[in-house]
Amino acid sequence: LYTAPDSCEGRCGEPFNEEDECHCHPGCEAEHSCCEDHERHCGPDGFSSSSGSISEQELLELSEQLYGLDHNKARPSDIALNPQHLAGPDETGDEQDRSPQPLYRYVNEELFSKPTYASFIKLLDNYQRATGREEEVTAEELREQGRFLEEVMKTELMKKLFVFLQGKNRYSSEQEFLQDLNQMWFGLYSRGDGERDSSGFEHVFSGEVKKGKVSGFHNWIRFYLLEKQGLLNYFSHNFDGPWDTYPDVLGLQFSWDGFYKEVGSAFIGCSPEFEFGLYTLCFLARPGRACHLSLGGHRLSVQTYPWTKATYDGGRRFIATAYVMSP
């Protein structure tokens, strides 16, 4: 399932992309730019059929479909933002608070009673944010992880994603997909000194602190809840997406208990399943590379990276990070 950026496994026949380290499109041999294992996977006897690869066009179409299926997203009346200062490139790193007011003027918290939101929020207090400190996972926390996955898989959005991946021979059953989601997002690995201190979910959605700086933390719900508690101070934004409905995209500067985040890009107003599904799609289709998508007619990219120092299930990779890219 995992496609290494320097391998043709699962990439045969995909279109040329100049960002790729090496290539697997039909003309790469003539250009001497093929990955080393091109012949093994994509030759006449290769075992990565092009029917399993995911094209750029398919990503654009599927992302629009998932955008349309985000039935649990916020309506424009559910959130009032106060973005205040637009930071220039020379201002994002100077740790100056240029916005005296909070980012969120108002959020309709009835959203949080929807099953995917409620089960998502329950996960946010399960983590030690400091890297290098072992995560102790209780039976209750395992139940909460299972509940969240169960709830997101009930949504039309995640069912659509599964059917697409099943059609690409990535998963044979919903159960297999669910088990792999559990491992790739919640499986523990070490960012610190050999302690199993991190997971993709913790990093992306809850946020971590590493070497005195905020690491990960790309979720609007987490941001709002911490800001409301007075634990997070919004400084400025360096990007505000072109959308006039939700989800929108913001690039943010903020301080979490005194730890700074120079650019924390986030979807604003989307449901947990939308973000979870979109990042999963990009991780499976374009790990380690920009994943080009379209939402409501606007192009954007998601960047994901695999964790390269540990694997599960015979070589599959955990998610190291995933975030929407703000220009």
PDB file of N, CA and C in Angstrom, residues 102-198:
ATOM      1  N   PRO A 102      -8.723  37.099  20.235  1.00  0.00           N
ATOM      2  CA  PRO A 102      -8.667  35.687  19.818  1.00  0.00           C
ATOM      3  C   PRO A 102      -9.039  35.531  18.341  1.00  0.00           C
ATOM      4  N   LEU A 103      -8.625  34.428  17.743  1.00  0.00           N
ATOM      5  CA  LEU A 103      -8.986  34.143  16.352  1.00  0.00           C
ATOM      6  C   LEU A 103     -10.480  33.839  16.219  1.00  0.00           C
ATOM      7  N   TYR A 104     -11.011  33.069  17.191  1.00  0.00           N
ATOM      8  CA  TYR A 104     -12.414  32.653  17.093  1.00  0.00           C
ATOM      9  C   TYR A 104     -13.307  33.595  17.902  1.00  0.00           C
ATOM     10  N   ARG A 105     -14.164  34.337  17.190  1.00  0.00           N
ATOM     11  CA  ARG A 105     -15.157  35.167  17.864  1.00  0.00           C
ATOM     12  C   ARG A 105     -16.293  34.289  18.390  1.00  0.00           C
ATOM     13  N   TYR A 106     -16.642  33.284  17.559  1.00  0.00           N
ATOM     14  CA  TYR A 106     -17.797  32.452  17.902  1.00  0.00           C
ATOM     15  C   TYR A 106     -17.696  31.115  17.187  1.00  0.00           C
ATOM     16  N   VAL A 107     -18.015  30.041  17.887  1.00  0.00           N
ATOM     17  CA  VAL A 107     -18.199  28.723  17.267  1.00  0.00           C
ATOM     18  C   VAL A 107     -19.482  28.125  17.845  1.00  0.00           C
ATOM     19  N   ASN A 108     -20.343  27.649  16.978  1.00  0.00           N
ATOM     20  CA  ASN A 108     -21.563  26.977  17.413  1.00  0.00           C
ATOM     21  C   ASN A 108     -21.187  25.585  17.936  1.00  0.00           C
ATOM     22  N   GLU A 109     -21.124  25.436  19.238  1.00  0.00           N
ATOM     23  CA  GLU A 109     -20.636  24.190  19.826  1.00  0.00           C
ATOM     24  C   GLU A 109     -21.616  23.023  19.695  1.00  0.00           C
ATOM     25  N   GLU A 110     -22.779  23.285  19.140  1.00  0.00           N
ATOM     26  CA  GLU A 110     -23.681  22.160  18.823  1.00  0.00           C
ATOM     27  C   GLU A 110     -23.028  21.216  17.813  1.00  0.00           C
ATOM     28  N   LEU A 111     -22.130  21.763  17.005  1.00  0.00           N
ATOM     29  CA  LEU A 111     -21.356  20.926  16.074  1.00  0.00           C
ATOM     30  C   LEU A 111     -20.683  19.775  16.812  1.00  0.00           C
ATOM     31  N   PHE A 112     -20.193  20.085  18.018  1.00  0.00           N
ATOM     32  CA  PHE A 112     -19.363  19.126  18.745  1.00  0.00           C
ATOM     33  C   PHE A 112     -20.155  17.956  19.317  1.00  0.00           C
ATOM     34  N   SER A 113     -21.481  18.037  19.225  1.00  0.00           N
ATOM     35  CA  SER A 113     -22.284  16.900  19.694  1.00  0.00           C
ATOM     36  C   SER A 113     -22.514  15.879  18.573  1.00  0.00           C
ATOM     37  N   LYS A 114     -22.150  16.222  17.334  1.00  0.00           N
ATOM     38  CA  LYS A 114     -22.240  15.233  16.242  1.00  0.00           C
ATOM     39  C   LYS A 114     -21.267  14.094  16.559  1.00  0.00           C
ATOM     40  N   PRO A 115     -21.638  12.848  16.241  1.00  0.00           N
ATOM     41  CA  PRO A 115     -20.840  11.694  16.686  1.00  0.00           C
ATOM     42  C   PRO A 115     -19.360  11.732  16.290  1.00  0.00           C
ATOM     43  N   THR A 116     -19.039  12.188  15.069  1.00  0.00           N
ATOM     44  CA  THR A 116     -17.616  12.180  14.687  1.00  0.00           C
ATOM     45  C   THR A 116     -16.845  13.255  15.457  1.00  0.00           C
ATOM     46  N   TYR A 117     -17.476  14.396  15.695  1.00  0.00           N
ATOM     47  CA  TYR A 117     -16.816  15.453  16.478  1.00  0.00           C
ATOM     48  C   TYR A 117     -16.639  15.005  17.928  1.00  0.00           C
ATOM     49  N   ALA A 118     -17.703  14.475  18.521  1.00  0.00           N
ATOM     50  CA  ALA A 118     -17.653  14.090  19.939  1.00  0.00           C
ATOM     51  C   ALA A 118     -16.585  13.024  20.175  1.00  0.00           C
ATOM     52  N   SER A 119     -16.510  12.030  19.283  1.00  0.00           N
ATOM     53  CA  SER A 119     -15.512  10.958  19.459  1.00  0.00           C
ATOM     54  C   SER A 119     -14.104  11.477  19.169  1.00  0.00           C
ATOM     55  N   PHE A 120     -13.985  12.447  18.262  1.00  0.00           N
ATOM     56  CA  PHE A 120     -12.686  13.067  17.965  1.00  0.00           C
ATOM     57  C   PHE A 120     -12.185  13.851  19.184  1.00  0.00           C
ATOM     58  N   ILE A 121     -13.040  14.667  19.760  1.00  0.00           N
ATOM     59  CA  ILE A 121     -12.638  15.517  20.893  1.00  0.00           C
ATOM     60  C   ILE A 121     -12.188  14.673  22.078  1.00  0.00           C
ATOM     61  N   LYS A 122     -12.819  13.507  22.262  1.00  0.00           N
ATOM     62  CA  LYS A 122     -12.423  12.607  23.362  1.00  0.00           C
ATOM     63  C   LYS A 122     -10.968  12.144  23.238  1.00  0.00           C
ATOM     64  N   LEU A 123     -10.434  12.123  22.019  1.00  0.00           N
ATOM     65  CA  LEU A 123      -9.061  11.648  21.799  1.00  0.00           C
ATOM     66  C   LEU A 123      -8.000  12.689  22.168  1.00  0.00           C
ATOM     67  N   LEU A 124      -8.390  13.954  22.210  1.00  0.00           N
ATOM     68  CA  LEU A 124      -7.398  15.025  22.278  1.00  0.00           C
ATOM     69  C   LEU A 124      -6.647  15.088  23.605  1.00  0.00           C
ATOM     70  N   ASP A 125      -7.244  14.557  24.684  1.00  0.00           N
ATOM     71  CA  ASP A 125      -6.549  14.605  25.978  1.00  0.00           C
ATOM     72  C   ASP A 125      -5.796  13.307  26.290  1.00  0.00           C
ATOM     73  N   ASN A 126      -5.595  12.478  25.274  1.00  0.00           N
ATOM     74  CA  ASN A 126      -4.945  11.177  25.494  1.00  0.00           C
ATOM     75  C   ASN A 126      -3.423  11.233  25.381  1.00  0.00           C
ATOM     76  N   TYR A 127      -2.859  12.432  25.133  1.00  0.00           N
ATOM     77  CA  TYR A 127      -1.447  12.468  24.747  1.00  0.00           C
ATOM     78  C   TYR A 127      -0.591  13.360  25.649  1.00  0.00           C
ATOM     79  N   GLN A 128       0.660  12.913  25.861  1.00  0.00           N
ATOM     80  CA  GLN A 128       1.714  13.749  26.444  1.00  0.00           C
ATOM     81  C   GLN A 128       2.290  14.547  25.283  1.00  0.00           C
ATOM     82  N   ARG A 129       2.231  15.849  25.369  1.00  0.00           N
ATOM     83  CA  ARG A 129       2.647  16.613  24.180  1.00  0.00           C
ATOM     84  C   ARG A 129       4.165  16.632  23.985  1.00  0.00           C
ATOM     85  N   ALA A 130       4.935  16.445  25.059  1.00  0.00           N
ATOM     86  CA  ALA A 130       6.399  16.491  24.929  1.00  0.00           C
ATOM     87  C   ALA A 130       6.911  15.228  24.258  1.00  0.00           C
ATOM     88  N   THR A 131       7.718  15.389  23.206  1.00  0.00           N
ATOM     89  CA  THR A 131       8.337  14.205  22.608  1.00  0.00           C
ATOM     90  C   THR A 131       9.396  13.694  23.585  1.00  0.00           C
ATOM     91  N   GLY A 132       9.683  12.402  23.512  1.00  0.00           N
ATOM     92  CA  GLY A 132      10.639  11.796  24.430  1.00  0.00           C
ATOM     93  C   GLY A 132       9.980  11.252  25.688  1.00  0.00           C
ATOM     94  N   ARG A 133       8.665  11.471  25.833  1.00  0.00           N
ATOM     95  CA  ARG A 133       7.944  10.907  26.977  1.00  0.00           C
ATOM     96  C   ARG A 133       7.009   9.820  26.473  1.00  0.00           C
ATOM     97  N   GLU A 134       7.209   8.625  26.964  1.00  0.00           N
ATOM     98  CA  GLU A 134       6.464   7.441  26.507  1.00  0.00           C
ATOM     99  C   GLU A 134       4.952   7.663  26.658  1.00  0.00           C
ATOM    100  N   GLU A 135       4.210   7.305  25.609  1.00  0.00           N
ATOM    101  CA  GLU A 135       2.743   7.354  25.690  1.00  0.00           C
ATOM    102  C   GLU A 135       2.239   6.075  26.345  1.00  0.00           C
ATOM    103  N   GLU A 136       1.458   6.222  27.390  1.00  0.00           N
ATOM    104  CA  GLU A 136       0.843   5.051  28.013  1.00  0.00           C
ATOM    105  C   GLU A 136      -0.611   4.992  27.555  1.00  0.00           C
ATOM    106  N   VAL A 137      -0.931   3.967  26.796  1.00  0.00           N
ATOM    107  CA  VAL A 137      -2.275   3.871  26.209  1.00  0.00           C
ATOM    108  C   VAL A 137      -3.138   2.972  27.089  1.00  0.00           C
ATOM    109  N   THR A 138      -4.187   3.543  27.645  1.00  0.00           N
ATOM    110  CA  THR A 138      -5.068   2.780  28.529  1.00  0.00           C
ATOM    111  C   THR A 138      -6.122   2.044  27.711  1.00  0.00           C
ATOM    112  N   ALA A 139      -6.800   1.116  28.354  1.00  0.00           N
ATOM    113  CA  ALA A 139      -7.893   0.380  27.692  1.00  0.00           C
ATOM    114  C   ALA A 139      -8.990   1.350  27.262  1.00  0.00           C
ATOM    115  N   GLU A 140      -9.244   2.361  28.097  1.00  0.00           N
ATOM    116  CA  GLU A 140     -10.254   3.364  27.772  1.00  0.00           C
ATOM    117  C   GLU A 140      -9.853   4.153  26.524  1.00  0.00           C
ATOM    118  N   GLU A 141      -8.581   4.495  26.412  1.00  0.00           N
ATOM    119  CA  GLU A 141      -8.106   5.235  25.236  1.00  0.00           C
ATOM    120  C   GLU A 141      -8.188   4.394  23.970  1.00  0.00           C
ATOM    121  N   LEU A 142      -7.900   3.098  24.097  1.00  0.00           N
ATOM    122  CA  LEU A 142      -8.063   2.201  22.939  1.00  0.00           C
ATOM    123  C   LEU A 142      -9.516   2.140  22.495  1.00  0.00           C
ATOM    124  N   ARG A 143     -10.422   2.132  23.478  1.00  0.00           N
ATOM    125  CA  ARG A 143     -11.859   2.138  23.143  1.00  0.00           C
ATOM    126  C   ARG A 143     -12.232   3.435  22.431  1.00  0.00           C
ATOM    127  N   GLU A 144     -11.658   4.546  22.890  1.00  0.00           N
ATOM    128  CA  GLU A 144     -11.954   5.844  22.263  1.00  0.00           C
ATOM    129  C   GLU A 144     -11.437   5.895  20.823  1.00  0.00           C
ATOM    130  N   GLN A 145     -10.270   5.319  20.578  1.00  0.00           N
ATOM    131  CA  GLN A 145      -9.747   5.250  19.208  1.00  0.00           C
ATOM    132  C   GLN A 145     -10.688   4.429  18.321  1.00  0.00           C
ATOM    133  N   GLY A 146     -11.106   3.277  18.841  1.00  0.00           N
ATOM    134  CA  GLY A 146     -12.008   2.408  18.090  1.00  0.00           C
ATOM    135  C   GLY A 146     -13.334   3.087  17.792  1.00  0.00           C
ATOM    136  N   ARG A 147     -13.839   3.830  18.767  1.00  0.00           N
ATOM    137  CA  ARG A 147     -15.116   4.531  18.609  1.00  0.00           C
ATOM    138  C   ARG A 147     -15.017   5.604  17.524  1.00  0.00           C
ATOM    139  N   PHE A 148     -13.916   6.345  17.551  1.00  0.00           N
ATOM    140  CA  PHE A 148     -13.721   7.385  16.531  1.00  0.00           C
ATOM    141  C   PHE A 148     -13.689   6.765  15.130  1.00  0.00           C
ATOM    142  N   LEU A 149     -12.912   5.701  14.966  1.00  0.00           N
ATOM    143  CA  LEU A 149     -12.822   5.047  13.648  1.00  0.00           C
ATOM    144  C   LEU A 149     -14.176   4.503  13.211  1.00  0.00           C
ATOM    145  N   GLU A 150     -14.898   3.950  14.164  1.00  0.00           N
ATOM    146  CA  GLU A 150     -16.240   3.416  13.888  1.00  0.00           C
ATOM    147  C   GLU A 150     -17.162   4.531  13.390  1.00  0.00           C
ATOM    148  N   GLU A 151     -17.110   5.679  14.070  1.00  0.00           N
ATOM    149  CA  GLU A 151     -17.999   6.797  13.705  1.00  0.00           C
ATOM    150  C   GLU A 151     -17.632   7.381  12.346  1.00  0.00           C
ATOM    151  N   VAL A 152     -16.331   7.570  12.077  1.00  0.00           N
ATOM    152  CA  VAL A 152     -15.980   8.153  10.777  1.00  0.00           C
ATOM    153  C   VAL A 152     -16.341   7.190   9.641  1.00  0.00           C
ATOM    154  N   MET A 153     -16.213   5.883   9.899  1.00  0.00           N
ATOM    155  CA  MET A 153     -16.526   4.913   8.837  1.00  0.00           C
ATOM    156  C   MET A 153     -18.024   4.824   8.538  1.00  0.00           C
ATOM    157  N   LYS A 154     -18.850   5.374   9.406  1.00  0.00           N
ATOM    158  CA  LYS A 154     -20.302   5.414   9.129  1.00  0.00           C
ATOM    159  C   LYS A 154     -20.649   6.524   8.144  1.00  0.00           C
ATOM    160  N   THR A 155     -19.717   7.456   7.923  1.00  0.00           N
ATOM    161  CA  THR A 155     -20.043   8.618   7.092  1.00  0.00           C
ATOM    162  C   THR A 155     -19.936   8.273   5.613  1.00  0.00           C
ATOM    163  N   GLU A 156     -20.750   8.982   4.833  1.00  0.00           N
ATOM    164  CA  GLU A 156     -20.750   8.779   3.384  1.00  0.00           C
ATOM    165  C   GLU A 156     -19.375   9.107   2.800  1.00  0.00           C
ATOM    166  N   LEU A 157     -18.720  10.100   3.385  1.00  0.00           N
ATOM    167  CA  LEU A 157     -17.406  10.543   2.911  1.00  0.00           C
ATOM    168  C   LEU A 157     -16.382   9.413   3.005  1.00  0.00           C
ATOM    169  N   MET A 158     -16.283   8.785   4.179  1.00  0.00           N
ATOM    170  CA  MET A 158     -15.284   7.719   4.350  1.00  0.00           C
ATOM    171  C   MET A 158     -15.668   6.460   3.582  1.00  0.00           C
ATOM    172  N   LYS A 159     -16.955   6.216   3.425  1.00  0.00           N
ATOM    173  CA  LYS A 159     -17.377   5.057   2.621  1.00  0.00           C
ATOM    174  C   LYS A 159     -16.976   5.256   1.159  1.00  0.00           C
ATOM    175  N   LYS A 160     -17.098   6.493   0.687  1.00  0.00           N
ATOM    176  CA  LYS A 160     -16.694   6.821  -0.686  1.00  0.00           C
ATOM    177  C   LYS A 160     -15.182   6.595  -0.858  1.00  0.00           C
ATOM    178  N   LEU A 161     -14.405   7.039   0.120  1.00  0.00           N
ATOM    179  CA  LEU A 161     -12.955   6.855   0.066  1.00  0.00           C
ATOM    180  C   LEU A 161     -12.607   5.367   0.045  1.00  0.00           C
ATOM    181  N   PHE A 162     -13.269   4.587   0.893  1.00  0.00           N
ATOM    182  CA  PHE A 162     -12.989   3.148   0.918  1.00  0.00           C
ATOM    183  C   PHE A 162     -13.303   2.495  -0.426  1.00  0.00           C
ATOM    184  N   VAL A 163     -14.452   2.804  -0.997  1.00  0.00           N
ATOM    185  CA  VAL A 163     -14.844   2.193  -2.284  1.00  0.00           C
ATOM    186  C   VAL A 163     -13.813   2.530  -3.366  1.00  0.00           C
ATOM    187  N   PHE A 164     -13.321   3.767  -3.340  1.00  0.00           N
ATOM    188  CA  PHE A 164     -12.287   4.163  -4.307  1.00  0.00           C
ATOM    189  C   PHE A 164     -11.013   3.335  -4.114  1.00  0.00           C
ATOM    190  N   LEU A 165     -10.563   3.221  -2.860  1.00  0.00           N
ATOM    191  CA  LEU A 165      -9.324   2.481  -2.586  1.00  0.00           C
ATOM    192  C   LEU A 165      -9.488   0.984  -2.851  1.00  0.00           C
ATOM    193  N   GLN A 166     -10.663   0.482  -2.587  1.00  0.00           N
ATOM    194  CA  GLN A 166     -10.949  -0.931  -2.885  1.00  0.00           C
ATOM    195  C   GLN A 166     -10.869  -1.172  -4.394  1.00  0.00           C
ATOM    196  N   GLY A 167     -11.378  -0.202  -5.171  1.00  0.00           N
ATOM    197  CA  GLY A 167     -11.315  -0.290  -6.634  1.00  0.00           C
ATOM    198  C   GLY A 167      -9.893  -0.243  -7.161  1.00  0.00           C
ATOM    199  N   LYS A 168      -8.971   0.296  -6.347  1.00  0.00           N
ATOM    200  CA  LYS A 168      -7.556   0.351  -6.709  1.00  0.00           C
ATOM    201  C   LYS A 168      -6.785  -0.840  -6.127  1.00  0.00           C
ATOM    202  N   ASN A 169      -7.495  -1.834  -5.665  1.00  0.00           N
ATOM    203  CA  ASN A 169      -6.893  -3.043  -5.078  1.00  0.00           C
ATOM    204  C   ASN A 169      -6.036  -2.744  -3.858  1.00  0.00           C
ATOM    205  N   ARG A 170      -6.338  -1.646  -3.160  1.00  0.00           N
ATOM    206  CA  ARG A 170      -5.575  -1.313  -1.957  1.00  0.00           C
ATOM    207  C   ARG A 170      -6.096  -2.085  -0.742  1.00  0.00           C
ATOM    208  N   TYR A 171      -7.414  -2.253  -0.687  1.00  0.00           N
ATOM    209  CA  TYR A 171      -8.032  -2.973   0.438  1.00  0.00           C
ATOM    210  C   TYR A 171      -9.119  -3.886  -0.100  1.00  0.00           C
ATOM    211  N   SER A 172      -9.220  -5.076   0.494  1.00  0.00           N
ATOM    212  CA  SER A 172     -10.243  -6.020   0.023  1.00  0.00           C
ATOM    213  C   SER A 172     -11.542  -5.888   0.814  1.00  0.00           C
ATOM    214  N   SER A 173     -11.464  -5.353   2.035  1.00  0.00           N
ATOM    215  CA  SER A 173     -12.683  -5.237   2.853  1.00  0.00           C
ATOM    216  C   SER A 173     -12.600  -3.983   3.711  1.00  0.00           C
ATOM    217  N   GLU A 174     -13.763  -3.530   4.167  1.00  0.00           N
ATOM    218  CA  GLU A 174     -13.824  -2.366   5.044  1.00  0.00           C
ATOM    219  C   GLU A 174     -13.073  -2.643   6.345  1.00  0.00           C
ATOM    220  N   GLN A 175     -13.145  -3.893   6.792  1.00  0.00           N
ATOM    221  CA  GLN A 175     -12.444  -4.281   8.021  1.00  0.00           C
ATOM    222  C   GLN A 175     -10.928  -4.124   7.872  1.00  0.00           C
ATOM    223  N   GLU A 176     -10.413  -4.526   6.720  1.00  0.00           N
ATOM    224  CA  GLU A 176      -8.974  -4.386   6.471  1.00  0.00           C
ATOM    225  C   GLU A 176      -8.582  -2.909   6.439  1.00  0.00           C
ATOM    226  N   PHE A 177      -9.415  -2.098   5.817  1.00  0.00           N
ATOM    227  CA  PHE A 177      -9.180  -0.653   5.754  1.00  0.00           C
ATOM    228  C   PHE A 177      -9.157  -0.051   7.168  1.00  0.00           C
ATOM    229  N   LEU A 178     -10.129  -0.455   7.978  1.00  0.00           N
ATOM    230  CA  LEU A 178     -10.243   0.040   9.354  1.00  0.00           C
ATOM    231  C   LEU A 178      -9.003  -0.323  10.172  1.00  0.00           C
ATOM    232  N   GLN A 179      -8.550  -1.551  10.028  1.00  0.00           N
ATOM    233  CA  GLN A 179      -7.364  -2.003  10.773  1.00  0.00           C
ATOM    234  C   GLN A 179      -6.122  -1.226  10.347  1.00  0.00           C
ATOM    235  N   ASP A 180      -6.025  -0.952   9.043  1.00  0.00           N
ATOM    236  CA  ASP A 180      -4.858  -0.217   8.565  1.00  0.00           C
ATOM    237  C   ASP A 180      -4.914   1.246   9.004  1.00  0.00           C
ATOM    238  N   LEU A 181      -6.101   1.856   8.989  1.00  0.00           N
ATOM    239  CA  LEU A 181      -6.262   3.222   9.501  1.00  0.00           C
ATOM    240  C   LEU A 181      -5.801   3.295  10.958  1.00  0.00           C
ATOM    241  N   ASN A 182      -6.187   2.282  11.727  1.00  0.00           N
ATOM    242  CA  ASN A 182      -5.827   2.237  13.144  1.00  0.00           C
ATOM    243  C   ASN A 182      -4.310   2.227  13.325  1.00  0.00           C
ATOM    244  N   GLN A 183      -3.632   1.427  12.513  1.00  0.00           N
ATOM    245  CA  GLN A 183      -2.168   1.315  12.624  1.00  0.00           C
ATOM    246  C   GLN A 183      -1.454   2.557  12.096  1.00  0.00           C
ATOM    247  N   MET A 184      -1.843   3.011  10.904  1.00  0.00           N
ATOM    248  CA  MET A 184      -1.089   4.117  10.291  1.00  0.00           C
ATOM    249  C   MET A 184      -1.246   5.413  11.083  1.00  0.00           C
ATOM    250  N   TRP A 185      -2.427   5.615  11.718  1.00  0.00           N
ATOM    251  CA  TRP A 185      -2.678   6.850  12.456  1.00  0.00           C
ATOM    252  C   TRP A 185      -2.367   6.744  13.951  1.00  0.00           C
ATOM    253  N   PHE A 186      -2.694   5.601  14.568  1.00  0.00           N
ATOM    254  CA  PHE A 186      -2.581   5.492  16.028  1.00  0.00           C
ATOM    255  C   PHE A 186      -1.399   4.637  16.497  1.00  0.00           C
ATOM    256  N   GLY A 187      -0.762   3.900  15.569  1.00  0.00           N
ATOM    257  CA  GLY A 187       0.402   3.099  15.945  1.00  0.00           C
ATOM    258  C   GLY A 187       1.500   3.997  16.498  1.00  0.00           C
ATOM    259  N   LEU A 188       2.142   3.557  17.581  1.00  0.00           N
ATOM    260  CA  LEU A 188       3.153   4.386  18.254  1.00  0.00           C
ATOM    261  C   LEU A 188       4.554   4.130  17.698  1.00  0.00           C
ATOM    262  N   TYR A 189       5.338   5.198  17.639  1.00  0.00           N
ATOM    263  CA  TYR A 189       6.746   5.105  17.259  1.00  0.00           C
ATOM    264  C   TYR A 189       7.506   6.169  18.042  1.00  0.00           C
ATOM    265  N   SER A 190       8.820   6.226  17.860  1.00  0.00           N
ATOM    266  CA  SER A 190       9.643   7.117  18.685  1.00  0.00           C
ATOM    267  C   SER A 190      10.164   8.316  17.908  1.00  0.00           C
ATOM    268  N   ARG A 191       9.785   9.518  18.341  1.00  0.00           N
ATOM    269  CA  ARG A 191      10.408  10.750  17.836  1.00  0.00           C
ATOM    270  C   ARG A 191      11.537  11.182  18.764  1.00  0.00           C
ATOM    271  N   GLY A 192      11.566  10.581  19.970  1.00  0.00           N
ATOM    272  CA  GLY A 192      12.535  11.011  20.975  1.00  0.00           C
ATOM    273  C   GLY A 192      13.681  10.036  21.119  1.00  0.00           C
ATOM    274  N   ASP A 193      13.901   9.568  22.346  1.00  0.00           N
ATOM    275  CA  ASP A 193      15.061   8.722  22.634  1.00  0.00           C
ATOM    276  C   ASP A 193      14.667   7.253  22.742  1.00  0.00           C
ATOM    277  N   GLY A 194      14.012   6.745  21.731  1.00  0.00           N
ATOM    278  CA  GLY A 194      13.627   5.334  21.759  1.00  0.00           C
ATOM    279  C   GLY A 194      12.328   5.080  22.482  1.00  0.00           C
ATOM    280  N   GLU A 195      11.757   6.117  23.131  1.00  0.00           N
ATOM    281  CA  GLU A 195      10.460   5.947  23.800  1.00  0.00           C
ATOM    282  C   GLU A 195       9.367   5.967  22.737  1.00  0.00           C
ATOM    283  N   ARG A 196       8.349   5.131  22.914  1.00  0.00           N
ATOM    284  CA  ARG A 196       7.220   5.156  21.961  1.00  0.00           C
ATOM    285  C   ARG A 196       6.343   6.346  22.360  1.00  0.00           C
ATOM    286  N   ASP A 197       6.720   7.504  21.800  1.00  0.00           N
ATOM    287  CA  ASP A 197       6.185   8.760  22.315  1.00  0.00           C
ATOM    288  C   ASP A 197       5.288   9.497  21.332  1.00  0.00           C
ATOM    289  N   SER A 198       5.032   8.908  20.164  1.00  0.00           N
ATOM    290  CA  SER A 198       4.327   9.686  19.135  1.00  0.00           C
ATOM    291  C   SER A 198       3.498   8.786  18.236  1.00  0.00           C
TER     292      SER A 198
END
